[in-house]
């Protein structure tokens, strides 16, 4: 059972966060809580800080030189930016799926077990069960069950992306971060991923960055609109797309920006 | 559309086109009600026939507007304000088209009444028609200007029309009780009164949608 943050019952929450790439400030005074088993979409024009925020949630920004974080990010009641917290441990519990599918140049089977094996997971039969479970969760199993030893690079783009989702799920994370997971995919593959997101929220909490506003409208329960590094409006998705509270949000949603 | 312009000027134009056409349709229907009532009050059967013939233009506009709205829904996937505008446009269009039909009903009844001796001087009916026409104008103005105050006023005027309708009904009942030969004519006048009352309902329907357009809240079925 995931421990929720005591102060607001959220699974992960961002408090008074500022973020810098060198001297330039990418995020300003962000306060935002994410509900468990919900899909939250982050939207906004390019450079608004939404992807920066996403990467901040599992300390992926640590890997970029010259970045600096102020503020706190609470997960399981602890600030993940505390000095004694191991970022690898955080990334195990908060998985990530990227814009372009990035399978390892290995077999489908080995792609899935790569992470669990590194963390010292069990026997061959346990691993087989894990592969089956993860691939079924990502609705790829029926398509690949007979070719598990084939290279993952031979799958289609949409299949590769579902494999990457399966690979993230194999680590049994609590939260799945998705950074424009369908922007490189055709509409059918996109529809499959969206269907999958809906399925996965029963067991996971999903936070998704998307440029496709209709996608945000289709898949998410809550939507946060970012502009120039600030969280402008954070509301139920249905509210954001029918009657947002702020004109700035309305202008962006309706394509009246700038 | 008011406020900031769309990044896509084509989209901007499509929405503006729908708005302009709706206003035009509104003007046509208000005129149709006015002409139909004139045909009755002036006992001008020729005029009544013109109203009936003119309805085909209203019907054509109704179909065309509906098609434009569906096109925007399909091709632009409007959201927020634009979504509320298109939803409003579809329903306003329906209300206006029905007002046109009511004008035809009144004109048809005027033709029948004009062929008979006048039952009584019309007093309440022209008053009612005046309020109703005003309601159509105000509901359209509130739509054009996204004016909440005017839209809310329309709802209040509807009560007045309802009362006049009841009053006309009671008065005609006394005519019919006194002299059974008046029944046919009295019933037709009642139907005209009922038609005007329906027009008031539709004007209120338009105003209700304007309230939704501006606030995002549905106020139908609240009065």
Short mmCIF file of C-alpha atoms in Angstrom, two decimals:
data_model
loop_
_atom_site.label_atom_id
_atom_site.label_comp_id
_atom_site.label_asym_id
_atom_site.label_seq_id
_atom_site.Cartn_x
_atom_site.Cartn_y
_atom_site.Cartn_z
CA UNK A 1 0.00 0.00 0.00
CA UNK A 2 1.35 3.39 -1.00
CA UNK A 3 1.69 5.85 1.82
CA UNK A 4 -0.08 9.10 0.98
CA UNK A 5 1.23 12.48 2.01
CA UNK A 6 -0.26 13.37 5.35
CA UNK A 7 -0.89 17.06 4.73
CA UNK A 8 -3.18 16.69 1.68
CA UNK A 9 -3.76 12.99 1.01
CA UNK A 10 -2.03 13.18 -2.35
CA UNK A 11 0.43 10.61 -3.67
CA UNK A 12 2.97 13.22 -4.66
CA UNK A 13 2.99 16.94 -4.07
CA UNK A 14 5.17 19.83 -5.09
CA UNK A 15 5.68 22.69 -2.64
CA UNK A 16 7.09 26.13 -3.37
CA UNK A 17 9.26 24.80 -6.15
CA UNK A 18 11.54 27.00 -8.24
CA UNK A 19 13.78 25.47 -10.85
CA UNK A 20 16.77 26.89 -12.69
CA UNK A 21 18.73 25.87 -15.76
CA UNK A 22 21.91 27.78 -14.96
CA UNK A 23 20.85 31.39 -14.49
CA UNK A 24 17.50 31.05 -16.25
CA UNK A 25 14.47 30.24 -14.17
CA UNK A 26 12.27 27.54 -15.69
CA UNK A 27 9.68 27.13 -12.93
CA UNK A 28 8.36 29.71 -10.48
CA UNK A 29 6.57 29.04 -7.18
CA UNK A 30 4.94 25.78 -8.17
CA UNK A 31 2.52 24.25 -5.68
CA UNK A 32 0.70 21.23 -6.97
CA UNK A 33 -0.66 17.96 -5.56
CA UNK A 34 -1.37 14.84 -7.59
CA UNK A 35 -4.16 12.49 -6.61
CA UNK A 36 -3.63 8.74 -6.42
CA UNK A 37 -5.10 6.59 -9.22
CA UNK A 38 -5.87 9.61 -11.32
CA UNK A 39 -4.52 10.77 -14.63
CA UNK A 40 -3.21 14.32 -14.51
CA UNK A 41 -2.30 16.12 -17.72
CA UNK A 42 0.18 18.99 -17.89
CA UNK A 43 -0.42 21.30 -20.82
CA UNK A 44 0.96 24.59 -22.09
CA UNK A 45 2.99 26.04 -24.96
CA UNK A 46 6.58 24.96 -25.63
CA UNK A 47 8.98 26.18 -22.98
CA UNK A 48 6.27 26.65 -20.35
CA UNK A 49 8.00 24.30 -17.92
CA UNK A 50 5.63 21.33 -18.02
CA UNK A 51 8.29 18.77 -19.03
CA UNK A 52 10.71 20.28 -16.51
CA UNK A 53 8.13 19.75 -13.79
CA UNK A 54 7.50 16.17 -14.93
CA UNK A 55 11.21 15.33 -14.81
CA UNK A 56 11.49 17.01 -11.43
CA UNK A 57 9.04 14.48 -9.98
CA UNK A 58 11.52 11.59 -10.23
CA UNK A 59 14.73 13.63 -10.11
CA UNK A 60 15.49 13.13 -13.80
CA UNK A 61 16.66 16.75 -13.92
CA UNK A 62 19.53 15.75 -11.62
CA UNK A 63 21.14 14.26 -14.72
CA UNK A 64 21.32 17.67 -16.42
CA UNK A 65 24.36 19.78 -15.50
CA UNK A 66 23.86 23.24 -14.04
CA UNK A 67 20.30 22.72 -12.84
CA UNK A 68 19.10 23.74 -9.40
CA UNK A 69 15.91 23.02 -7.46
CA UNK A 70 14.41 25.05 -4.64
CA UNK A 71 11.45 23.81 -2.62
CA UNK A 72 10.21 20.35 -1.77
CA UNK A 73 8.58 17.40 -3.52
CA UNK A 74 6.79 15.08 -1.12
CA UNK A 75 6.35 11.44 -2.00
CA UNK A 76 5.32 8.89 0.63
CA UNK A 77 5.55 11.65 3.21
CA UNK A 78 9.20 12.37 2.48
CA UNK A 79 10.88 15.14 0.52
CA UNK A 80 12.56 13.37 -2.40
CA UNK A 81 15.12 16.17 -2.57
CA UNK A 82 16.41 15.43 0.94
CA UNK A 83 20.16 14.81 0.72
CA UNK A 84 19.95 11.24 2.04
CA UNK A 85 17.32 10.13 -0.51
CA UNK A 86 18.67 7.86 -3.28
CA UNK A 87 17.39 9.11 -6.66
CA UNK A 88 17.64 5.60 -8.10
CA UNK A 89 15.25 4.39 -5.45
CA UNK A 90 12.85 7.21 -6.38
CA UNK A 91 13.03 6.38 -10.08
CA UNK A 92 12.19 2.76 -9.32
CA UNK A 93 8.94 3.86 -7.69
CA UNK A 94 8.24 6.65 -10.15
CA UNK A 95 8.73 5.29 -13.66
CA UNK A 96 8.98 7.26 -16.86
CA UNK A 97 7.98 6.83 -20.50
CA UNK A 98 9.51 9.16 -23.05
CA UNK A 99 8.43 10.90 -26.23
CA UNK A 100 10.22 8.53 -28.59
CA UNK A 101 10.07 4.84 -27.83
CA UNK A 102 13.53 3.85 -26.59
CA UNK A 103 13.73 0.07 -26.25
CA UNK A 104 17.14 -1.41 -25.49
CA UNK A 105 18.72 -3.25 -28.46
CA UNK A 106 17.89 -6.54 -26.81
CA UNK A 107 15.14 -9.14 -27.02
CA UNK A 108 11.62 -8.23 -25.94
CA UNK A 109 12.03 -10.54 -22.92
CA UNK A 110 15.33 -8.97 -21.86
CA UNK A 111 13.95 -5.44 -22.22
CA UNK A 112 11.33 -6.22 -19.57
CA UNK A 113 13.61 -8.02 -17.11
CA UNK A 114 16.50 -5.58 -17.44
CA UNK A 115 15.49 -3.35 -14.52
CA UNK A 116 14.21 -6.09 -12.20
CA UNK A 117 17.41 -8.14 -12.78
CA UNK A 118 19.59 -5.14 -11.92
CA UNK A 119 17.65 -4.79 -8.68
CA UNK A 120 18.30 -8.49 -8.03
CA UNK A 121 14.93 -10.01 -8.92
CA UNK A 122 14.27 -13.74 -8.61
CA UNK A 123 14.32 -16.96 -10.60
CA UNK A 124 13.84 -17.54 -14.32
CA UNK A 125 10.24 -18.64 -13.80
CA UNK A 126 9.50 -15.58 -11.66
CA UNK A 127 10.92 -13.44 -14.42
CA UNK A 128 8.82 -15.20 -17.07
CA UNK A 129 5.72 -14.52 -15.01
CA UNK A 130 6.76 -10.88 -14.63
CA UNK A 131 7.28 -10.52 -18.39
CA UNK A 132 3.85 -11.98 -19.10
CA UNK A 133 2.16 -9.81 -16.46
CA UNK A 134 3.85 -6.59 -17.63
CA UNK A 135 3.15 -7.25 -21.30
CA UNK A 136 -0.47 -8.08 -20.55
CA UNK A 137 -0.81 -4.84 -18.57
CA UNK A 138 0.51 -2.88 -21.49
CA UNK A 139 -1.77 -4.84 -23.88
CA UNK A 140 1.14 -6.07 -25.97
CA UNK A 141 1.16 -9.71 -24.86
CA UNK A 142 -1.05 -11.14 -27.61
CA UNK A 143 1.06 -9.49 -30.28
CA UNK A 144 4.47 -10.64 -28.98
CA UNK A 145 3.96 -13.77 -26.87
CA UNK A 146 5.42 -16.00 -29.60
CA UNK A 147 8.39 -13.77 -30.39
CA UNK A 148 9.69 -12.86 -26.95
CA UNK A 149 13.27 -13.63 -27.97
CA UNK A 150 13.11 -11.41 -31.05
CA UNK A 151 14.85 -8.04 -30.94
CA UNK A 152 12.64 -5.25 -29.62
CA UNK A 153 13.99 -3.05 -32.40
CA UNK A 154 11.93 -5.01 -34.93
CA UNK A 155 8.62 -3.98 -33.36
CA UNK A 156 6.56 -1.11 -34.80
CA UNK A 157 6.77 2.31 -33.12
CA UNK A 158 3.46 1.83 -31.32
CA UNK A 159 4.49 -1.63 -30.13
CA UNK A 160 7.87 -0.29 -29.00
CA UNK A 161 6.13 2.38 -26.93
CA UNK A 162 3.88 -0.20 -25.28
CA UNK A 163 7.02 -2.26 -24.62
CA UNK A 164 8.58 0.75 -22.91
CA UNK A 165 5.44 1.08 -20.78
CA UNK A 166 5.66 -2.65 -19.94
CA UNK A 167 9.34 -2.17 -19.05
CA UNK A 168 8.42 0.67 -16.68
CA UNK A 169 5.57 -1.39 -15.16
CA UNK A 170 7.90 -4.36 -14.55
CA UNK A 171 9.54 -2.29 -11.80
CA UNK A 172 6.15 -2.16 -10.08
CA UNK A 173 6.15 1.64 -9.74
CA UNK A 174 3.52 3.71 -7.95
CA UNK A 175 3.57 6.55 -10.40
CA UNK A 176 4.09 6.58 -14.14
CA UNK A 177 5.34 9.79 -15.74
CA UNK A 178 4.70 10.13 -19.47
CA UNK A 179 6.39 12.79 -21.55
CA UNK A 180 4.41 13.15 -24.78
CA UNK A 181 4.15 9.37 -25.08
CA UNK A 182 2.26 9.37 -28.38
CA UNK A 183 3.77 12.29 -30.27
CA UNK A 184 5.77 9.93 -32.49
CA UNK A 185 2.90 7.50 -33.08
CA UNK A 186 0.14 7.10 -35.66
CA UNK A 187 -3.52 7.63 -34.61
CA UNK A 188 -4.28 3.93 -34.10
CA UNK A 189 -1.21 3.37 -31.91
CA UNK A 190 -2.09 6.60 -30.10
CA UNK A 191 -5.61 5.33 -29.44
CA UNK A 192 -4.17 2.09 -28.04
CA UNK A 193 -1.87 3.96 -25.67
CA UNK A 194 -4.74 6.21 -24.56
CA UNK A 195 -6.91 3.17 -23.94
CA UNK A 196 -4.02 1.69 -21.97
CA UNK A 197 -3.67 4.83 -19.83
CA UNK A 198 -7.33 4.50 -18.88
CA UNK A 199 -6.77 0.85 -17.95
CA UNK A 200 -3.58 1.53 -15.98
CA UNK A 201 -5.01 4.19 -13.69
CA UNK A 202 -6.73 1.45 -11.69
CA UNK A 203 -3.32 0.40 -10.40
CA UNK A 204 -1.09 3.41 -10.98
CA UNK A 205 -1.07 7.15 -10.79
CA UNK A 206 -0.29 8.72 -14.14
CA UNK A 207 1.05 12.16 -14.92
CA UNK A 208 1.26 12.98 -18.60
CA UNK A 209 2.72 15.88 -20.54
CA UNK A 210 1.05 16.39 -23.89
CA UNK A 211 0.97 18.97 -26.64
CA UNK A 212 -2.19 17.44 -27.99
CA UNK A 213 -4.98 19.17 -26.14
CA UNK A 214 -7.62 16.75 -27.32
CA UNK A 215 -5.49 13.99 -25.84
CA UNK A 216 -5.37 15.78 -22.49
CA UNK A 217 -9.15 16.13 -22.70
CA UNK A 218 -9.60 12.45 -23.57
CA UNK A 219 -7.32 10.76 -21.06
CA UNK A 220 -7.00 12.92 -17.97
CA UNK A 221 -9.07 13.57 -14.85
CA UNK A 222 -7.21 16.73 -13.85
CA UNK A 223 -5.36 19.23 -16.01
CA UNK A 224 -2.72 21.76 -15.12
CA UNK A 225 -2.08 24.64 -17.53
CA UNK A 226 1.44 26.12 -17.46
CA UNK A 227 2.69 29.34 -18.97
CA UNK A 228 6.13 30.92 -18.68
CA UNK A 229 7.16 28.61 -15.85
CA UNK A 230 4.04 29.19 -13.77
CA UNK A 231 1.08 26.98 -13.00
CA UNK A 232 -1.75 29.17 -14.24
CA UNK A 233 -4.77 26.96 -13.62
CA UNK A 234 -5.17 23.50 -12.15
CA UNK A 235 -8.65 22.06 -12.32
CA UNK A 236 -10.81 19.11 -13.30
CA UNK A 237 -10.28 18.37 -16.97
CA UNK A 238 -13.98 18.64 -17.84
CA UNK A 239 -14.01 22.09 -16.22
CA UNK A 240 -10.85 23.23 -18.01
CA UNK A 241 -12.26 22.25 -21.40
CA UNK A 242 -15.78 23.64 -20.97
CA UNK A 243 -15.50 26.67 -18.65
CA UNK A 244 -12.02 27.34 -17.30
CA UNK A 245 -11.78 29.87 -14.46
CA UNK A 246 -9.16 32.05 -16.11
CA UNK A 247 -9.23 33.85 -19.45
CA UNK A 248 -5.59 32.97 -20.05
CA UNK A 249 -6.47 29.26 -19.90
CA UNK A 250 -9.49 29.81 -22.12
CA UNK A 251 -7.36 31.61 -24.71
CA UNK A 252 -4.87 28.76 -24.81
CA UNK A 253 -7.50 26.01 -24.93
CA UNK A 254 -9.33 27.70 -27.79
CA UNK A 255 -6.18 28.49 -29.77
CA UNK A 256 -6.28 32.24 -29.19
CA UNK A 257 -2.78 32.47 -27.81
CA UNK A 258 -0.22 35.19 -28.30
CA UNK B 1 -15.94 36.54 -31.82
CA UNK B 2 -15.17 38.99 -29.03
CA UNK B 3 -11.89 39.19 -27.19
CA UNK B 4 -8.61 37.82 -28.39
CA UNK B 5 -8.59 36.52 -31.94
CA UNK B 6 -7.92 32.95 -32.93
CA UNK B 7 -4.50 32.01 -34.21
CA UNK B 8 -6.39 30.52 -37.16
CA UNK B 9 -8.18 33.35 -38.97
CA UNK B 10 -10.16 30.82 -41.00
CA UNK B 11 -11.61 29.34 -37.80
CA UNK B 12 -12.31 32.85 -36.53
CA UNK B 13 -14.24 33.53 -39.73
CA UNK B 14 -16.25 30.31 -39.51
CA UNK B 15 -17.44 31.20 -35.99
CA UNK B 16 -18.21 34.78 -36.97
CA UNK B 17 -20.17 33.51 -39.98
CA UNK B 18 -22.32 31.31 -37.78
CA UNK B 19 -22.99 34.23 -35.45
CA UNK B 20 -23.91 36.59 -38.32
CA UNK B 21 -26.25 34.03 -39.86
CA UNK B 22 -27.95 33.37 -36.54
CA UNK B 23 -28.60 37.08 -36.11
CA UNK B 24 -30.02 37.24 -39.64
CA UNK B 25 -32.23 34.23 -38.89
CA UNK B 26 -33.38 36.00 -35.72
CA UNK B 27 -34.31 39.12 -37.64
CA UNK B 28 -36.28 37.04 -40.18
CA UNK B 29 -38.26 35.21 -37.50
CA UNK B 30 -39.09 38.35 -35.57
CA UNK B 31 -40.29 39.91 -38.81
CA UNK B 32 -42.36 36.78 -39.56
CA UNK B 33 -44.17 37.06 -36.21
CA UNK B 34 -44.78 40.78 -36.77
CA UNK B 35 -46.14 40.19 -40.30
CA UNK B 36 -48.33 37.29 -39.20
CA UNK B 37 -49.84 39.43 -36.45
CA UNK B 38 -50.37 42.29 -38.93
CA UNK B 39 -52.14 39.90 -41.26
CA UNK B 40 -54.49 39.04 -38.40
CA UNK B 41 -55.04 42.55 -37.04
CA UNK B 42 -55.40 44.22 -40.46
CA UNK B 43 -57.39 41.24 -41.78
CA UNK B 44 -54.91 41.04 -44.67
CA UNK B 45 -54.97 37.49 -46.09
CA UNK B 46 -52.44 38.34 -48.79
CA UNK B 47 -49.95 39.28 -46.13
CA UNK B 48 -50.64 35.99 -44.31
CA UNK B 49 -49.82 34.04 -47.50
CA UNK B 50 -46.53 35.93 -47.79
CA UNK B 51 -45.57 34.90 -44.26
CA UNK B 52 -46.24 31.25 -45.07
CA UNK B 53 -44.19 31.46 -48.27
CA UNK B 54 -41.29 33.21 -46.53
CA UNK B 55 -40.84 30.35 -44.08
CA UNK B 56 -38.92 28.33 -46.65
CA UNK B 57 -36.04 30.83 -46.37
CA UNK B 58 -36.05 30.36 -42.57
CA UNK B 59 -36.01 26.58 -43.00
CA UNK B 60 -33.13 26.80 -45.50
CA UNK B 61 -31.08 28.94 -43.10
CA UNK B 62 -31.82 26.55 -40.26
CA UNK B 63 -30.45 23.60 -42.24
CA UNK B 64 -27.43 25.54 -43.42
CA UNK B 65 -26.57 26.77 -39.92
CA UNK B 66 -26.87 23.32 -38.45
CA UNK B 67 -24.52 21.99 -41.09
CA UNK B 68 -21.96 24.73 -40.39
CA UNK B 69 -22.06 24.00 -36.66
CA UNK B 70 -21.56 20.27 -37.25
CA UNK B 71 -18.64 21.07 -39.55
CA UNK B 72 -16.93 23.13 -36.86
CA UNK B 73 -17.50 20.36 -34.31
CA UNK B 74 -16.03 17.77 -36.66
CA UNK B 75 -13.12 19.73 -38.08
CA UNK B 76 -12.12 22.13 -35.29
CA UNK B 77 -12.97 20.18 -32.13
CA UNK B 78 -13.86 23.40 -30.31
CA UNK B 79 -13.19 23.68 -26.58
CA UNK B 80 -14.13 26.00 -23.73
CA UNK B 81 -15.71 29.24 -25.02
CA UNK B 82 -15.87 27.99 -28.61
CA UNK B 83 -17.52 24.77 -27.49
CA UNK B 84 -20.09 26.71 -25.50
CA UNK B 85 -20.66 28.99 -28.48
CA UNK B 86 -21.30 26.13 -30.91
CA UNK B 87 -23.58 24.33 -28.44
CA UNK B 88 -25.46 27.60 -27.95
CA UNK B 89 -25.63 28.23 -31.70
CA UNK B 90 -27.16 24.80 -32.38
CA UNK B 91 -29.86 25.30 -29.77
CA UNK B 92 -30.55 28.96 -30.61
CA UNK B 93 -30.91 27.92 -34.23
CA UNK B 94 -33.55 25.35 -33.23
CA UNK B 95 -35.48 27.89 -31.16
CA UNK B 96 -35.48 30.46 -33.97
CA UNK B 97 -36.63 27.96 -36.56
CA UNK B 98 -39.55 27.02 -34.30
CA UNK B 99 -40.47 30.70 -33.92
CA UNK B 100 -40.67 30.78 -37.72
CA UNK B 101 -43.06 27.82 -37.61
CA UNK B 102 -45.21 29.61 -35.05
CA UNK B 103 -45.46 32.59 -37.41
CA UNK B 104 -46.74 30.20 -40.10
CA UNK B 105 -49.31 28.77 -37.67
CA UNK B 106 -50.55 32.26 -36.82
CA UNK B 107 -50.71 33.23 -40.50
CA UNK B 108 -52.72 30.09 -41.35
CA UNK B 109 -55.20 30.87 -38.59
CA UNK B 110 -55.41 34.51 -39.67
CA UNK B 111 -56.51 33.32 -43.13
CA UNK B 112 -59.36 31.32 -41.57
CA UNK B 113 -60.43 34.16 -39.25
CA UNK B 114 -60.22 36.78 -42.00
CA UNK B 115 -62.87 34.87 -43.95
CA UNK B 116 -65.35 35.27 -41.08
CA UNK B 117 -66.79 38.32 -39.34
CA UNK B 118 -64.48 39.53 -36.57
CA UNK B 119 -65.50 38.03 -33.21
CA UNK B 120 -64.27 40.93 -31.08
CA UNK B 121 -61.75 43.75 -31.20
CA UNK B 122 -58.27 42.42 -30.52
CA UNK B 123 -56.81 44.09 -27.42
CA UNK B 124 -54.72 41.66 -25.39
CA UNK B 125 -53.42 39.76 -28.41
CA UNK B 126 -51.52 42.77 -29.89
CA UNK B 127 -50.13 43.54 -26.41
CA UNK B 128 -48.95 40.00 -26.10
CA UNK B 129 -47.40 40.09 -29.59
CA UNK B 130 -45.56 43.29 -28.69
CA UNK B 131 -44.01 41.73 -25.58
CA UNK B 132 -43.12 38.59 -27.51
CA UNK B 133 -41.41 40.52 -30.31
CA UNK B 134 -39.51 42.48 -27.72
CA UNK B 135 -38.42 39.21 -26.10
CA UNK B 136 -37.07 37.93 -29.41
CA UNK B 137 -35.15 41.17 -29.96
CA UNK B 138 -33.76 41.21 -26.43
CA UNK B 139 -32.75 37.56 -26.49
CA UNK B 140 -30.88 38.18 -29.77
CA UNK B 141 -29.28 41.36 -28.43
CA UNK B 142 -28.12 39.48 -25.35
CA UNK B 143 -26.62 36.86 -27.65
CA UNK B 144 -24.81 39.43 -29.79
CA UNK B 145 -23.43 41.33 -26.80
CA UNK B 146 -23.13 38.34 -24.45
CA UNK B 147 -25.16 40.45 -22.09
CA UNK B 148 -26.23 38.53 -18.99
CA UNK B 149 -28.54 41.22 -17.63
CA UNK B 150 -30.70 41.41 -20.76
CA UNK B 151 -30.81 37.60 -20.99
CA UNK B 152 -32.10 37.37 -17.43
CA UNK B 153 -34.74 40.05 -18.14
CA UNK B 154 -36.24 37.90 -20.91
CA UNK B 155 -37.14 35.19 -18.41
CA UNK B 156 -39.20 37.67 -16.38
CA UNK B 157 -41.16 38.86 -19.41
CA UNK B 158 -42.18 35.30 -20.13
CA UNK B 159 -44.32 35.31 -16.99
CA UNK B 160 -46.21 38.32 -18.29
CA UNK B 161 -46.95 36.52 -21.54
CA UNK B 162 -48.18 33.46 -19.65
CA UNK B 163 -50.58 35.65 -17.68
CA UNK B 164 -51.92 37.34 -20.82
CA UNK B 165 -52.43 33.93 -22.41
CA UNK B 166 -54.51 32.80 -19.43
CA UNK B 167 -56.48 36.03 -19.48
CA UNK B 168 -57.31 35.66 -23.19
CA UNK B 169 -58.31 32.08 -22.56
CA UNK B 170 -60.74 33.06 -19.78
CA UNK B 171 -62.25 35.90 -21.77
CA UNK B 172 -62.87 33.70 -24.80
CA UNK B 173 -64.44 31.08 -22.56
CA UNK B 174 -67.17 33.58 -21.60
CA UNK B 175 -67.83 34.30 -25.30
CA UNK B 176 -68.24 30.61 -26.01
CA UNK B 177 -70.54 30.07 -23.02
CA UNK B 178 -72.79 32.92 -24.06
CA UNK B 179 -73.01 32.02 -27.73
CA UNK B 180 -72.03 28.61 -29.07
CA UNK B 181 -71.74 30.01 -32.59
CA UNK B 182 -68.51 31.74 -31.52
CA UNK B 183 -66.79 28.48 -30.53
CA UNK B 184 -64.88 27.90 -33.80
CA UNK B 185 -63.51 31.44 -33.99
CA UNK B 186 -62.80 31.63 -30.26
CA UNK B 187 -60.86 28.35 -30.38
CA UNK B 188 -58.74 29.62 -33.25
CA UNK B 189 -57.94 32.84 -31.37
CA UNK B 190 -56.97 30.71 -28.37
CA UNK B 191 -54.61 28.78 -30.58
CA UNK B 192 -53.00 32.00 -31.79
CA UNK B 193 -52.57 33.10 -28.20
CA UNK B 194 -51.01 29.73 -27.42
CA UNK B 195 -48.69 30.12 -30.43
CA UNK B 196 -47.50 33.49 -29.12
CA UNK B 197 -46.96 31.95 -25.71
CA UNK B 198 -44.78 29.27 -27.40
CA UNK B 199 -42.76 31.98 -29.14
CA UNK B 200 -42.11 33.54 -25.72
CA UNK B 201 -40.89 30.12 -24.51
CA UNK B 202 -38.48 29.91 -27.43
CA UNK B 203 -37.19 33.45 -26.85
CA UNK B 204 -36.56 32.47 -23.24
CA UNK B 205 -34.82 29.35 -24.52
CA UNK B 206 -32.47 31.57 -26.53
CA UNK B 207 -31.81 33.75 -23.47
CA UNK B 208 -31.15 30.68 -21.32
CA UNK B 209 -28.50 29.54 -23.78
CA UNK B 210 -26.89 32.99 -23.66
CA UNK B 211 -26.61 32.59 -19.88
CA UNK B 212 -24.92 29.24 -20.48
CA UNK B 213 -22.63 30.77 -23.10
CA UNK B 214 -21.45 33.45 -20.71
CA UNK B 215 -21.37 31.59 -17.39
CA UNK B 216 -21.06 27.92 -18.35
CA UNK B 217 -24.09 27.22 -16.13
CA UNK B 218 -27.35 25.75 -17.32
CA UNK B 219 -30.41 27.63 -16.06
CA UNK B 220 -33.06 25.80 -18.04
CA UNK B 221 -36.01 24.37 -16.09
CA UNK B 222 -35.36 26.72 -13.19
CA UNK B 223 -38.28 29.07 -13.46
#
